[in-house]
mmCIF file of C-alpha atoms in Angstrom:
data_model
loop_
_atom_site.group_PDB
_atom_site.id
_atom_site.type_symbol
_atom_site.label_atom_id
_atom_site.label_comp_id
_atom_site.label_asym_id
_atom_site.label_seq_id
_atom_site.Cartn_x
_atom_site.Cartn_y
_atom_site.Cartn_z
ATOM 1 C CA UNK A 1 81.215 72.987 90.910
ATOM 2 C CA UNK A 2 84.686 73.886 89.608
ATOM 3 C CA UNK A 3 87.495 74.641 92.009
ATOM 4 C CA UNK A 4 87.304 78.280 93.134
ATOM 5 C CA UNK A 5 90.278 80.563 93.671
ATOM 6 C CA UNK A 6 90.774 82.382 96.983
ATOM 7 C CA UNK A 7 88.881 85.504 95.906
ATOM 8 C CA UNK A 8 85.873 83.516 94.713
ATOM 9 C CA UNK A 9 85.954 81.287 97.769
ATOM 10 C CA UNK A 10 86.023 84.265 100.120
ATOM 11 C CA UNK A 11 82.933 85.743 98.453
ATOM 12 C CA UNK A 12 81.015 82.453 98.480
ATOM 13 C CA UNK A 13 81.810 81.558 102.079
ATOM 14 C CA UNK A 14 80.993 85.074 103.285
ATOM 15 C CA UNK A 15 77.520 84.813 101.763
ATOM 16 C CA UNK A 16 76.935 81.254 102.949
ATOM 17 C CA UNK A 17 77.940 82.024 106.549
ATOM 18 C CA UNK A 18 75.594 85.019 106.563
ATOM 19 C CA UNK A 19 72.779 82.836 105.211
ATOM 20 C CA UNK A 20 73.239 80.515 108.190
ATOM 21 C CA UNK A 21 73.549 83.328 110.719
ATOM 22 C CA UNK A 22 70.344 85.083 109.640
ATOM 23 C CA UNK A 23 68.273 82.042 108.684
ATOM 24 C CA UNK A 24 65.071 81.157 110.456
ATOM 25 C CA UNK A 25 65.949 78.713 113.264
ATOM 26 C CA UNK A 26 64.209 75.878 111.426
ATOM 27 C CA UNK A 27 66.350 76.522 108.332
ATOM 28 C CA UNK A 28 69.753 76.498 110.064
ATOM 29 C CA UNK A 29 70.002 72.704 109.862
ATOM 30 C CA UNK A 30 69.806 72.604 106.063
ATOM 31 C CA UNK A 31 71.811 75.758 105.386
ATOM 32 C CA UNK A 32 74.657 74.809 107.708
ATOM 33 C CA UNK A 33 74.810 71.259 106.373
ATOM 34 C CA UNK A 34 75.043 72.707 102.863
ATOM 35 C CA UNK A 35 77.789 75.102 103.997
ATOM 36 C CA UNK A 36 79.943 72.317 105.440
ATOM 37 C CA UNK A 37 79.372 70.215 102.328
ATOM 38 C CA UNK A 38 80.552 73.162 100.242
ATOM 39 C CA UNK A 39 83.666 73.752 102.385
ATOM 40 C CA UNK A 40 84.578 70.072 102.121
ATOM 41 C CA UNK A 41 84.088 70.078 98.346
ATOM 42 C CA UNK A 42 86.600 72.859 97.611
ATOM 43 C CA UNK A 43 90.316 72.075 97.806
ATOM 44 C CA UNK A 44 91.312 75.367 99.443
ATOM 45 C CA UNK A 45 88.627 75.334 102.135
ATOM 46 C CA UNK A 46 89.108 71.598 102.769
ATOM 47 C CA UNK A 47 92.804 72.292 103.311
ATOM 48 C CA UNK A 48 91.908 75.058 105.793
ATOM 49 C CA UNK A 49 89.648 72.707 107.761
ATOM 50 C CA UNK A 50 92.429 70.125 107.861
ATOM 51 C CA UNK A 51 94.889 72.763 109.072
ATOM 52 C CA UNK A 52 92.515 73.825 111.856
ATOM 53 C CA UNK A 53 92.296 70.218 113.029
ATOM 54 C CA UNK A 54 96.072 69.850 112.907
ATOM 55 C CA UNK A 55 96.828 73.183 114.591
ATOM 56 C CA UNK A 56 94.319 72.594 117.405
ATOM 57 C CA UNK A 57 94.743 68.842 117.683
ATOM 58 C CA UNK A 58 94.798 68.837 121.488
ATOM 59 C CA UNK A 59 91.359 70.477 121.641
ATOM 60 C CA UNK A 60 90.060 68.202 118.886
ATOM 61 C CA UNK A 61 91.146 65.099 120.803
ATOM 62 C CA UNK A 62 89.399 66.324 123.945
ATOM 63 C CA UNK A 63 86.132 66.972 122.095
ATOM 64 C CA UNK A 64 86.045 63.937 119.804
ATOM 65 C CA UNK A 65 84.973 61.305 122.389
ATOM 66 C CA UNK A 66 82.323 63.533 124.018
ATOM 67 C CA UNK A 67 78.571 63.269 123.501
ATOM 68 C CA UNK A 68 75.381 64.734 124.970
ATOM 69 C CA UNK A 69 75.726 62.515 128.046
ATOM 70 C CA UNK A 70 79.269 63.615 128.876
ATOM 71 C CA UNK A 71 79.762 65.085 132.384
ATOM 72 C CA UNK A 72 78.992 68.769 132.747
ATOM 73 C CA UNK A 73 82.249 69.224 134.631
ATOM 74 C CA UNK A 74 84.172 68.000 131.580
ATOM 75 C CA UNK A 75 82.340 70.440 129.335
ATOM 76 C CA UNK A 76 82.908 73.295 131.762
ATOM 77 C CA UNK A 77 86.643 72.549 131.953
ATOM 78 C CA UNK A 78 86.899 72.687 128.159
ATOM 79 C CA UNK A 79 84.958 75.960 127.964
ATOM 80 C CA UNK A 80 87.204 77.488 130.608
ATOM 81 C CA UNK A 81 90.250 76.497 128.531
ATOM 82 C CA UNK A 82 89.090 78.588 125.549
ATOM 83 C CA UNK A 83 91.274 81.567 126.430
ATOM 84 C CA UNK A 84 91.618 83.085 122.952
ATOM 85 C CA UNK A 85 89.250 83.815 120.046
ATOM 86 C CA UNK A 86 91.037 81.289 117.832
ATOM 87 C CA UNK A 87 90.465 78.507 120.380
ATOM 88 C CA UNK A 88 86.792 79.471 120.473
ATOM 89 C CA UNK A 89 86.728 79.282 116.677
ATOM 90 C CA UNK A 90 88.322 75.829 116.604
ATOM 91 C CA UNK A 91 85.914 74.698 119.322
ATOM 92 C CA UNK A 92 82.980 75.954 117.243
ATOM 93 C CA UNK A 93 84.195 74.183 114.112
ATOM 94 C CA UNK A 94 84.881 70.856 115.834
ATOM 95 C CA UNK A 95 81.441 70.656 117.431
ATOM 96 C CA UNK A 96 79.657 71.808 114.269
ATOM 97 C CA UNK A 97 81.582 69.141 112.371
ATOM 98 C CA UNK A 98 80.605 66.454 114.908
ATOM 99 C CA UNK A 99 76.960 67.417 114.403
ATOM 100 C CA UNK A 100 77.422 67.477 110.637
ATOM 101 C CA UNK A 101 78.671 63.868 110.675
ATOM 102 C CA UNK A 102 75.615 62.593 112.543
ATOM 103 C CA UNK A 103 73.309 60.889 110.015
ATOM 104 C CA UNK A 104 69.955 61.983 111.440
ATOM 105 C CA UNK A 105 69.379 65.690 111.886
ATOM 106 C CA UNK A 106 66.397 67.349 113.576
ATOM 107 C CA UNK A 107 65.197 70.963 113.531
ATOM 108 C CA UNK A 108 67.491 72.265 116.284
ATOM 109 C CA UNK A 109 70.305 69.901 115.324
ATOM 110 C CA UNK A 110 73.060 72.537 115.396
ATOM 111 C CA UNK A 111 71.649 75.381 117.423
ATOM 112 C CA UNK A 112 70.976 73.209 120.472
ATOM 113 C CA UNK A 113 74.756 73.227 121.040
ATOM 114 C CA UNK A 114 74.116 76.575 122.711
ATOM 115 C CA UNK A 115 71.928 74.929 125.329
ATOM 116 C CA UNK A 116 73.981 71.761 125.766
ATOM 117 C CA UNK A 117 77.272 73.589 126.266
ATOM 118 C CA UNK A 118 76.343 77.020 127.599
ATOM 119 C CA UNK A 119 72.771 76.560 128.914
ATOM 120 C CA UNK A 120 71.755 79.409 126.629
ATOM 121 C CA UNK A 121 68.321 79.598 125.040
ATOM 122 C CA UNK A 122 64.872 78.637 126.272
ATOM 123 C CA UNK A 123 63.477 78.617 122.726
ATOM 124 C CA UNK A 124 64.816 78.140 119.226
ATOM 125 C CA UNK A 125 65.406 81.843 118.626
ATOM 126 C CA UNK A 126 67.466 82.250 121.806
ATOM 127 C CA UNK A 127 69.374 79.055 121.079
ATOM 128 C CA UNK A 128 70.234 80.361 117.640
ATOM 129 C CA UNK A 129 71.577 83.606 119.121
ATOM 130 C CA UNK A 130 73.811 81.619 121.468
ATOM 131 C CA UNK A 131 74.885 79.284 118.687
ATOM 132 C CA UNK A 132 75.869 82.234 116.489
ATOM 133 C CA UNK A 133 77.859 83.844 119.307
ATOM 134 C CA UNK A 134 79.715 80.811 120.641
ATOM 135 C CA UNK A 135 80.027 78.547 117.609
ATOM 136 C CA UNK A 136 79.262 79.938 114.143
ATOM 137 C CA UNK A 137 80.845 83.406 114.260
ATOM 138 C CA UNK A 138 84.088 82.300 115.979
ATOM 139 C CA UNK A 139 84.423 79.494 113.423
ATOM 140 C CA UNK A 140 83.927 81.958 110.564
ATOM 141 C CA UNK A 141 86.505 84.367 112.012
ATOM 142 C CA UNK A 142 89.082 81.586 112.344
ATOM 143 C CA UNK A 143 88.358 80.327 108.812
ATOM 144 C CA UNK A 144 88.739 83.875 107.460
ATOM 145 C CA UNK A 145 92.099 84.225 109.224
ATOM 146 C CA UNK A 146 93.452 81.150 107.479
ATOM 147 C CA UNK A 147 92.173 82.469 104.164
ATOM 148 C CA UNK A 148 93.692 85.919 104.590
ATOM 149 C CA UNK A 149 96.591 85.907 107.058
ATOM 150 C CA UNK A 150 98.035 82.421 107.494
ATOM 151 C CA UNK A 151 101.393 81.374 106.067
ATOM 152 C CA UNK A 152 101.956 78.472 103.693
ATOM 153 C CA UNK A 153 103.971 75.955 105.679
ATOM 154 C CA UNK A 154 103.519 72.636 103.864
ATOM 155 C CA UNK A 155 103.431 71.516 100.265
ATOM 156 C CA UNK A 156 99.678 70.883 100.519
ATOM 157 C CA UNK A 157 98.942 74.417 101.760
ATOM 158 C CA UNK A 158 97.388 77.089 99.574
ATOM 159 C CA UNK A 159 98.526 80.702 99.529
ATOM 160 C CA UNK A 160 96.540 83.020 101.778
ATOM 161 C CA UNK A 161 96.140 86.655 100.737
ATOM 162 C CA UNK A 162 99.124 87.627 102.877
ATOM 163 C CA UNK A 163 101.261 84.892 101.335
ATOM 164 C CA UNK A 164 100.068 85.858 97.860
ATOM 165 C CA UNK A 165 101.277 89.427 98.388
ATOM 166 C CA UNK A 166 104.780 88.190 99.155
ATOM 167 C CA UNK A 167 104.761 85.974 96.058
ATOM 168 C CA UNK A 168 103.481 88.865 93.909
ATOM 169 C CA UNK A 169 106.333 91.062 95.142
ATOM 170 C CA UNK A 170 108.856 88.418 94.082
ATOM 171 C CA UNK A 171 107.193 87.939 90.695
ATOM 172 C CA UNK A 172 107.185 91.681 90.027
ATOM 173 C CA UNK A 173 110.840 91.924 91.037
ATOM 174 C CA UNK A 174 111.653 89.025 88.733
ATOM 175 C CA UNK A 175 109.775 90.664 85.851
ATOM 176 C CA UNK A 176 111.795 93.823 86.374
ATOM 177 C CA UNK A 177 115.077 91.924 86.429
ATOM 178 C CA UNK A 178 114.304 89.914 83.273
ATOM 179 C CA UNK A 179 113.115 92.896 81.247
ATOM 180 C CA UNK A 180 116.230 94.848 82.245
ATOM 181 C CA UNK A 181 118.275 91.996 80.790
ATOM 182 C CA UNK A 182 116.552 92.549 77.456
ATOM 183 C CA UNK A 183 114.252 89.516 77.345
ATOM 184 C CA UNK A 184 110.860 89.741 75.617
ATOM 185 C CA UNK A 185 108.934 92.221 77.755
ATOM 186 C CA UNK A 186 105.392 91.351 76.595
ATOM 187 C CA UNK A 187 105.895 87.595 76.910
ATOM 188 C CA UNK A 188 107.476 87.938 80.352
ATOM 189 C CA UNK A 189 104.652 90.243 81.475
ATOM 190 C CA UNK A 190 101.982 87.789 80.314
ATOM 191 C CA UNK A 191 103.685 84.842 81.976
ATOM 192 C CA UNK A 192 104.076 86.718 85.267
ATOM 193 C CA UNK A 193 100.409 87.765 85.220
ATOM 194 C CA UNK A 194 99.354 84.163 84.638
ATOM 195 C CA UNK A 195 101.508 83.031 87.553
ATOM 196 C CA UNK A 196 99.813 85.607 89.796
ATOM 197 C CA UNK A 197 96.418 84.170 88.902
ATOM 198 C CA UNK A 198 97.625 80.614 89.522
ATOM 199 C CA UNK A 199 98.875 81.669 92.963
ATOM 200 C CA UNK A 200 95.220 82.191 93.915
ATOM 201 C CA UNK A 201 94.190 78.596 93.278
ATOM 202 C CA UNK A 202 97.183 76.222 93.336
ATOM 203 C CA UNK A 203 98.751 74.726 96.418
ATOM 204 C CA UNK A 204 102.423 75.283 97.134
ATOM 205 C CA UNK A 205 103.575 72.025 95.551
ATOM 206 C CA UNK A 206 101.640 72.335 92.291
ATOM 207 C CA UNK A 207 102.461 76.033 92.006
ATOM 208 C CA UNK A 208 106.170 75.270 92.331
ATOM 209 C CA UNK A 209 105.933 72.671 89.564
ATOM 210 C CA UNK A 210 104.175 75.184 87.295
ATOM 211 C CA UNK A 211 106.937 77.732 87.982
ATOM 212 C CA UNK A 212 109.594 75.228 86.937
ATOM 213 C CA UNK A 213 107.684 74.172 83.831
ATOM 214 C CA UNK A 214 107.046 77.719 82.663
ATOM 215 C CA UNK A 215 110.632 78.901 82.900
ATOM 216 C CA UNK A 216 111.976 75.711 81.387
ATOM 217 C CA UNK A 217 109.626 76.274 78.440
ATOM 218 C CA UNK A 218 110.714 79.907 78.150
ATOM 219 C CA UNK A 219 114.332 78.774 77.993
ATOM 220 C CA UNK A 220 113.640 76.037 75.459
ATOM 221 C CA UNK A 221 111.705 78.547 73.335
ATOM 222 C CA UNK A 222 114.604 80.965 73.363
ATOM 223 C CA UNK A 223 112.683 83.703 75.203
ATOM 224 C CA UNK A 224 115.245 83.682 78.030
ATOM 225 C CA UNK A 225 118.576 81.945 78.502
ATOM 226 C CA UNK A 226 118.972 78.676 80.380
ATOM 227 C CA UNK A 227 120.964 80.475 83.050
ATOM 228 C CA UNK A 228 118.233 83.090 83.497
ATOM 229 C CA UNK A 229 115.606 80.350 83.802
ATOM 230 C CA UNK A 230 117.586 78.547 86.502
ATOM 231 C CA UNK A 231 118.086 81.762 88.457
ATOM 232 C CA UNK A 232 114.392 82.708 88.062
ATOM 233 C CA UNK A 233 113.215 79.354 89.419
ATOM 234 C CA UNK A 234 115.628 79.549 92.340
ATOM 235 C CA UNK A 235 114.610 83.152 93.079
ATOM 236 C CA UNK A 236 110.886 82.340 93.188
ATOM 237 C CA UNK A 237 110.862 78.880 94.746
ATOM 238 C CA UNK A 238 114.064 78.948 96.776
ATOM 239 C CA UNK A 239 114.988 75.603 95.213
ATOM 240 C CA UNK A 240 118.255 74.985 93.409
ATOM 241 C CA UNK A 241 117.757 73.420 90.027
ATOM 242 C CA UNK A 242 119.962 71.503 87.609
ATOM 243 C CA UNK A 243 117.275 70.450 85.140
ATOM 244 C CA UNK A 244 118.623 72.634 82.366
ATOM 245 C CA UNK A 245 122.233 71.524 82.556
#
């Protein structure tokens, strides 16, 4: 599958999470394995999973060495440390991911986490309810937060919806400034619209390189002046540039 932008990814993941949540208990194993495979195959979602691991590294390191035979007291201490919804979401993701990495999967492969960690569920249906409440839904909510509200902090990060809005505001301001200076309005408009679309699927590093390339090309083509190109790149990326001198 091609790389999806944030809007497409949001739609796909929403549907896939719901498929897992409302699947027959016997079908959760396959549907959830497919979901994790999908998340790992897309650059934006893979980046989000990596960021969750990095942001909640302490919890990850506590969970990583544990197995089904780990002391109940250890499990209880970890559960009692989940004081916020985001910690619950990271907890859900880490344990789902541990199960995902196990080579042999049985019918209740994921949903039995409800019993092993919370003693919830005397049959598959009850275990699935507990699994959805304590693992799947909190993971989905945390994933959705990264997709919609998180800030781009590193070059490898992609723009969340909130970050996109800030970029769009800058691009629209830049379009206004350039057209007021008398540069080709239609060309500038088209270039700005293309940059908005690229914001939805490029990480911060690649997006910044595209910004530089586009305005350099506009200057070389005589659409805008070299000085205007330098100022435009600095305005959008916050990076001083001497490439055109």
